[in-house]
Amino acid sequence: MGSPFGIPVYVSPTWFLVAAFITFGFEPLVRGQLDMTPPGTYVVAFVFAVLLYVSVLLHELAHCVVARMYGLPVRRVTLYMLGGVSEIEREPETPGREFLVAFAGPALSLGLALIGFVADIWFIPDNTVVGVLTFQLWAANLVVGVFNMLPGLPLDGGRMLRAGIWKLTRDPGSGTIAAAWVGRGLAVLLVALPVLMSLMTGQSLGWVFMVWAVILASFIWLGATQSLRTARVRARIPHIQARTLARRAIPVTADVPLSEAIRRAVESGAGAFVVVDHEGRPIAIVNETAVNLTPEQRRPWVTVGSLARTLEPELVLSADLGGENLLEAMQHTPAGEYLLVERGGEIFGVLSTSDVNHAFKGV
Ligand SMILES: [Zn+2]
């Protein structure tokens, strides 16, 4: 749609569905308040739908502009059915910044609501097109601002709560876990409260309202669950150590048949092969997937050299690497296997990417 502040804005096709939905839902209200007939009333209702999303866009841009201010790269903003998402590529480094990036959105929505409210009360006559639109817009921005301030992830209020707990405990992980559980609680309340109230008052709920409540609640529940997963993965990262995950490797020369290399590995209880030259220096590393894909009967006729990847300097990692540093080194040069060496350059073993992935399984 364009790039305000250099931030590309996309509109998902689902938005048109919701715009139509809002137009038809809002049109009777317009007809009731204005001396107007269709199709004029539909045009006014559609203008409201567009302006509503313009205010959602401004809300997202507020997040992005503050994130930018802290040097966080912003990929894009997408408007879709339930509102907008800002894709910010990194997380803020401090809880204070996290709080401000999250707060910027609702602050902007509430600011718009206040401006609209003041204009509506003092300057704009009722029962005019501008009057009806202004009233609906400030009310909608108030709802958007307040709803997003609810203190559960993935809502902005959840990120603010997370920042607060992060500040208190100095642990971003426990902030995420607490705010995500509050988010799950909110999701349940969003459906349970209207149902309870309708049971108590005997008034039936509109199905449209219930469908929206269920859609919003599932969105919040799934977002909270995703945050919990991310927090658990993050918590495990410091425990990922190259040394403890390493496989013992046996050196073989490139001309050794695969079947013979496997026999030697089994005999010495090793889990990987390193191809060495005649001086015993490592020159290549054998790919486990390629070994597994070689049928049993072909193995005597295939040399280990043909299944090996030449050792580039990036495939040689220090056995002391661990945590974030290890993952970064692996991301920098994706491979199935890495050679682990001691500080003096002696071979310690082989780190298999599948073993690292396995260490994150069940998280
Ligand atoms: Zn927001």
Coordinates of C-alpha atoms and ligand atoms in Angstrom, one line a residue:
M1 CA 0.0 0.0 0.0
G2 CA 3.0 2.3 0.5
S3 CA 5.9 2.9 2.9
P4 CA 5.1 5.6 5.5
F5 CA 8.4 6.4 7.5
G6 CA 10.0 3.9 5.1
I7 CA 8.0 1.0 6.6
P8 CA 6.2 -1.1 4.0
V9 CA 2.5 -1.6 4.6
Y10 CA 0.6 -4.7 3.4
V11 CA -3.1 -5.3 3.4
S12 CA -4.2 -9.0 3.7
P13 CA -7.2 -10.1 1.5
T14 CA -9.0 -11.0 4.7
W15 CA -9.3 -7.3 5.4
F16 CA -11.8 -6.8 2.5
L17 CA -14.0 -9.5 4.1
V18 CA -14.0 -7.6 7.4
A19 CA -14.5 -4.2 5.7
A20 CA -17.6 -5.7 4.0
F21 CA -18.7 -7.1 7.4
I22 CA -18.2 -3.8 9.1
T23 CA -19.9 -1.9 6.3
F24 CA -23.1 -4.0 6.5
G25 CA -23.1 -4.1 10.3
F26 CA -22.7 -0.4 10.7
E27 CA -25.0 0.7 7.9
P28 CA -28.3 0.4 9.9
L29 CA -26.8 2.6 12.6
V30 CA -25.9 5.3 10.0
R31 CA -29.4 5.1 8.6
G32 CA -30.8 5.6 12.1
Q33 CA -28.8 8.7 12.9
L34 CA -28.6 10.5 9.5
D35 CA -31.3 11.7 7.2
M36 CA -29.9 9.5 4.4
T37 CA -30.9 6.5 2.3
P38 CA -28.9 3.7 0.7
P39 CA -26.5 3.6 -1.1
G40 CA -25.3 6.8 0.6
T41 CA -25.5 5.1 4.0
Y42 CA -23.3 2.2 2.8
V43 CA -20.7 4.7 1.6
V44 CA -20.6 6.3 5.0
A45 CA -20.3 2.9 6.7
F46 CA -17.5 1.9 4.3
V47 CA -15.7 5.1 5.0
F48 CA -15.9 4.2 8.7
A49 CA -14.4 0.8 8.0
V50 CA -11.5 2.4 6.1
L51 CA -10.9 5.0 8.8
L52 CA -11.0 2.4 11.5
Y53 CA -8.1 0.5 9.8
V54 CA -6.3 3.8 9.2
S55 CA -6.3 4.2 13.0
V56 CA -5.1 0.6 13.4
L57 CA -2.3 1.3 11.0
L58 CA -1.3 4.4 12.9
H59 CA -1.3 2.3 16.1
E60 CA 1.1 -0.2 14.4
L61 CA 3.3 2.6 13.0
A62 CA 3.6 4.0 16.5
H63 CA 5.2 0.6 17.6
C64 CA 7.4 0.6 14.6
V65 CA 8.6 4.2 14.9
V66 CA 9.6 3.7 18.6
A67 CA 11.3 0.3 17.7
R68 CA 13.2 2.1 14.9
M69 CA 14.3 4.8 17.4
Y70 CA 16.0 2.0 19.4
G71 CA 17.7 0.7 16.3
L72 CA 15.5 -2.4 15.9
P73 CA 14.9 -3.3 12.2
V74 CA 11.2 -3.2 11.2
R75 CA 10.3 -5.5 8.3
R76 CA 6.7 -4.5 7.6
V77 CA 3.2 -3.8 8.9
T78 CA 0.4 -6.0 7.8
L79 CA -3.3 -5.2 8.2
Y80 CA -5.5 -8.3 8.4
M81 CA -8.8 -9.5 9.8
L82 CA -8.2 -8.8 13.5
G83 CA -6.2 -5.6 13.2
G84 CA -2.5 -5.2 12.4
V85 CA 0.8 -6.8 13.0
S86 CA 4.2 -5.1 13.1
E87 CA 7.1 -7.4 12.2
I88 CA 10.0 -6.1 14.2
E89 CA 13.0 -8.3 13.7
R90 CA 14.7 -8.1 17.0
E91 CA 13.6 -7.7 20.6
P92 CA 14.5 -4.6 22.6
E93 CA 17.6 -5.1 24.8
T94 CA 16.1 -3.7 28.0
P95 CA 12.8 -4.0 29.7
G96 CA 12.3 -0.2 29.6
R97 CA 12.6 -0.2 25.8
E98 CA 10.3 -3.3 25.6
F99 CA 7.7 -1.4 27.6
L100 CA 7.9 1.8 25.5
V101 CA 7.7 -0.1 22.2
A102 CA 4.6 -1.9 23.5
F103 CA 3.1 1.1 25.0
A104 CA 3.4 3.3 21.9
G105 CA 0.5 1.6 20.1
P106 CA -2.2 1.8 22.8
A107 CA -1.0 5.3 23.7
L108 CA -1.6 6.4 20.1
S109 CA -5.0 4.8 20.0
L110 CA -6.0 6.4 23.3
G111 CA -4.6 9.7 22.1
L112 CA -6.8 9.5 18.9
A113 CA -9.8 8.6 21.0
L114 CA -9.2 11.7 23.2
I115 CA -8.8 14.0 20.3
G116 CA -11.9 12.6 18.6
F117 CA -13.9 12.9 21.9
V118 CA -12.9 16.5 22.4
A119 CA -13.7 17.3 18.7
D120 CA -17.0 15.5 18.9
I121 CA -18.2 17.2 22.1
W122 CA -17.2 20.7 21.4
F123 CA -16.7 21.3 17.7
I124 CA -18.7 18.8 15.5
P125 CA -22.5 19.0 15.2
D126 CA -24.4 15.7 15.8
N127 CA -26.4 14.1 13.1
T128 CA -24.0 15.0 10.4
V129 CA -21.8 12.6 8.5
V130 CA -18.7 14.0 10.1
G131 CA -20.3 13.9 13.5
V132 CA -21.4 10.2 13.2
L133 CA -18.0 9.2 11.9
T134 CA -16.1 11.1 14.6
F135 CA -18.2 9.5 17.4
Q136 CA -17.7 6.0 16.0
L137 CA -14.0 6.5 15.5
W138 CA -13.2 7.8 18.9
A139 CA -15.3 5.1 20.5
A140 CA -13.5 2.4 18.3
N141 CA -10.1 3.8 19.2
L142 CA -11.0 3.8 22.8
V143 CA -11.9 0.1 22.5
V144 CA -8.7 -0.7 20.5
G145 CA -6.6 1.1 23.1
V146 CA -8.2 -0.4 26.2
F147 CA -8.3 -3.9 24.7
N148 CA -4.7 -3.9 23.7
M149 CA -3.7 -2.7 27.2
L150 CA -5.1 -6.0 28.7
P151 CA -2.1 -7.4 30.5
G152 CA -1.7 -10.7 28.7
L153 CA 0.5 -11.9 25.8
P154 CA 0.3 -11.5 22.8
L155 CA -1.5 -8.1 23.5
D156 CA 0.6 -4.9 24.0
G157 CA -0.4 -4.9 27.7
G158 CA 1.1 -8.4 27.9
R159 CA 4.4 -7.1 26.6
M160 CA 4.2 -4.2 29.1
L161 CA 3.6 -6.7 31.9
R162 CA 6.4 -8.9 30.6
A163 CA 8.7 -5.8 30.7
G164 CA 7.7 -5.1 34.3
I165 CA 8.4 -8.6 35.5
W166 CA 11.6 -8.7 33.5
K167 CA 12.7 -5.4 35.2
L168 CA 11.8 -6.9 38.7
T169 CA 13.3 -10.4 38.2
R170 CA 16.0 -9.4 35.7
D171 CA 14.9 -12.4 33.7
P172 CA 13.0 -11.8 30.4
G173 CA 12.0 -15.5 30.4
S174 CA 10.0 -15.4 33.6
G175 CA 8.4 -12.2 32.3
T176 CA 7.3 -14.0 29.2
I177 CA 6.0 -17.1 31.0
A178 CA 3.9 -15.0 33.5
A179 CA 2.5 -12.7 30.8
A180 CA 1.7 -15.6 28.6
W181 CA -0.3 -17.4 31.3
V182 CA -2.2 -14.2 32.0
G183 CA -2.9 -14.1 28.2
R184 CA -4.3 -17.7 28.4
G185 CA -6.5 -16.6 31.3
L186 CA -7.8 -13.6 29.3
A187 CA -8.6 -15.9 26.3
V188 CA -10.8 -18.1 28.6
L189 CA -12.5 -15.1 30.2
L190 CA -13.2 -13.5 26.8
V191 CA -15.5 -16.5 26.1
A192 CA -16.6 -17.5 29.6
L193 CA -17.7 -14.0 30.8
P194 CA -20.2 -13.3 28.1
V195 CA -21.6 -16.8 28.4
L196 CA -21.9 -16.5 32.3
M197 CA -23.5 -13.1 32.0
S198 CA -26.0 -14.3 29.5
L199 CA -26.9 -17.3 31.8
M200 CA -27.3 -15.0 34.8
T201 CA -29.4 -12.3 33.0
G202 CA -31.3 -14.7 30.8
Q203 CA -30.5 -12.5 27.8
S204 CA -29.3 -14.4 24.7
L205 CA -26.0 -13.4 23.0
G206 CA -25.9 -12.5 19.4
W207 CA -24.2 -15.2 17.4
V208 CA -22.1 -12.6 15.6
F209 CA -20.8 -11.4 19.0
M210 CA -20.0 -14.9 20.1
V211 CA -18.2 -15.8 16.8
W212 CA -16.0 -12.7 17.3
A213 CA -15.3 -13.5 20.9
V214 CA -14.3 -17.1 20.0
I215 CA -12.0 -15.9 17.1
L216 CA -10.3 -13.3 19.3
A217 CA -10.0 -15.7 22.2
S218 CA -8.3 -18.4 20.0
F219 CA -6.0 -15.7 18.6
I220 CA -4.9 -14.8 22.1
W221 CA -4.7 -18.4 23.3
L222 CA -2.5 -19.4 20.3
G223 CA -0.3 -16.3 20.7
A224 CA 0.2 -17.0 24.4
T225 CA 1.0 -20.6 23.7
Q226 CA 3.6 -19.5 21.1
S227 CA 5.2 -17.2 23.6
L228 CA 5.4 -20.0 26.2
R229 CA 7.1 -22.3 23.6
T230 CA 9.6 -19.5 22.7
A231 CA 10.4 -18.9 26.3
R232 CA 11.0 -22.7 26.9
V233 CA 13.3 -22.9 23.9
R234 CA 15.2 -19.8 25.1
A235 CA 15.6 -21.2 28.5
R236 CA 17.2 -24.3 27.1
I237 CA 19.7 -22.5 24.9
P238 CA 22.3 -22.0 27.7
H239 CA 22.3 -25.7 28.4
I240 CA 23.2 -26.5 24.8
Q241 CA 26.9 -27.3 24.9
A242 CA 29.0 -28.6 22.0
R243 CA 31.2 -30.7 24.3
T244 CA 28.3 -32.6 25.9
L245 CA 26.5 -33.2 22.6
A246 CA 29.6 -34.2 20.6
R247 CA 29.9 -37.7 19.1
R248 CA 33.2 -39.5 19.3
A249 CA 34.7 -39.5 15.8
I250 CA 37.2 -41.9 14.2
P251 CA 39.6 -40.7 11.6
V252 CA 39.5 -42.5 8.2
T253 CA 41.2 -41.8 4.9
A254 CA 39.0 -40.9 1.9
D255 CA 39.6 -44.1 0.1
V256 CA 38.2 -46.4 2.8
P257 CA 35.0 -48.1 1.8
L258 CA 31.9 -47.0 3.8
S259 CA 31.2 -50.6 5.1
E260 CA 34.7 -50.9 6.5
A261 CA 34.5 -47.4 8.1
I262 CA 31.1 -48.3 9.7
R263 CA 32.7 -51.6 11.0
R264 CA 35.5 -49.7 12.6
A265 CA 33.1 -47.1 14.1
V266 CA 30.9 -49.8 15.6
E267 CA 34.0 -51.5 17.0
S268 CA 35.2 -48.4 18.8
G269 CA 31.8 -47.1 19.7
A270 CA 32.2 -43.9 17.7
G271 CA 29.2 -42.0 16.1
A272 CA 30.9 -40.1 13.3
F273 CA 33.8 -40.2 10.8
V274 CA 36.3 -37.5 10.0
V275 CA 38.2 -37.9 6.7
V276 CA 41.9 -37.3 7.3
D277 CA 44.8 -37.0 4.8
H278 CA 47.9 -39.3 5.1
E279 CA 49.4 -37.0 7.7
G280 CA 46.3 -37.4 9.9
R281 CA 45.0 -33.9 9.3
P282 CA 41.2 -33.6 9.1
I283 CA 40.2 -32.5 5.5
A284 CA 36.5 -33.4 5.3
I285 CA 33.6 -34.5 7.4
V286 CA 31.2 -37.4 6.5
N287 CA 27.5 -36.5 6.2
E288 CA 25.3 -38.8 8.3
T289 CA 22.3 -38.4 6.1
A290 CA 24.3 -39.4 3.0
V291 CA 25.5 -42.5 4.9
N292 CA 21.9 -43.5 5.9
L293 CA 20.7 -43.0 2.3
T294 CA 23.4 -45.4 1.0
P295 CA 21.8 -48.9 0.8
E296 CA 23.5 -51.7 2.8
Q297 CA 24.6 -53.6 -0.4
R298 CA 26.2 -50.5 -1.9
R299 CA 28.3 -49.7 1.1
P300 CA 31.3 -51.8 0.2
W301 CA 31.6 -50.0 -3.1
V302 CA 31.3 -46.4 -1.8
T303 CA 34.2 -44.6 -0.3
V304 CA 33.8 -42.4 2.7
G305 CA 35.4 -39.6 0.7
S306 CA 32.5 -39.5 -1.7
L307 CA 30.0 -38.9 1.1
A308 CA 32.1 -36.2 2.8
R309 CA 31.9 -32.4 2.8
T310 CA 35.3 -30.6 2.6
L311 CA 36.1 -28.9 5.8
E312 CA 35.8 -25.2 5.3
P313 CA 37.1 -23.1 8.3
E314 CA 33.5 -22.4 9.3
L315 CA 32.8 -26.1 9.8
V316 CA 35.5 -26.3 12.5
L317 CA 34.1 -25.1 15.9
S318 CA 35.7 -25.0 19.3
A319 CA 34.5 -27.8 21.6
D320 CA 34.1 -25.1 24.3
L321 CA 31.3 -23.3 22.3
G322 CA 27.8 -23.4 23.8
G323 CA 24.5 -21.5 24.2
E324 CA 23.8 -18.5 22.0
N325 CA 27.4 -18.5 20.5
L326 CA 27.1 -22.1 19.4
L327 CA 23.7 -21.5 17.7
E328 CA 25.0 -18.4 16.0
A329 CA 28.0 -20.2 14.6
M330 CA 25.8 -23.0 13.3
Q331 CA 23.3 -20.5 11.8
H332 CA 26.2 -18.7 10.1
T333 CA 27.2 -21.8 8.2
P334 CA 24.3 -24.3 8.1
A335 CA 25.6 -27.9 7.8
G336 CA 24.7 -31.4 9.0
E337 CA 28.0 -31.9 10.9
Y338 CA 30.7 -29.8 12.4
L339 CA 34.2 -30.8 13.5
L340 CA 34.9 -29.9 17.2
V341 CA 38.4 -29.2 18.1
E342 CA 40.3 -28.4 21.3
R343 CA 42.1 -25.2 21.8
G344 CA 45.4 -26.8 20.6
G345 CA 43.6 -27.9 17.4
E346 CA 43.3 -31.6 18.4
I347 CA 40.1 -33.3 17.2
F348 CA 37.5 -33.6 20.0
G349 CA 34.6 -35.1 18.0
V350 CA 31.8 -34.3 15.7
L351 CA 28.8 -32.2 16.5
S352 CA 25.7 -33.3 14.5
T353 CA 23.0 -30.7 13.8
S354 CA 20.4 -33.5 14.4
D355 CA 21.7 -34.0 17.9
V356 CA 21.3 -30.2 18.6
N357 CA 17.8 -30.2 17.2
H358 CA 17.0 -33.3 19.3
A359 CA 18.1 -31.4 22.4
F360 CA 15.3 -28.9 21.7
K361 CA 12.7 -31.6 21.1
G362 CA 9.8 -31.9 23.5
V363 CA 10.2 -28.3 24.5
Ligands
ZN1 ZN -0.2 -2.8 19.4

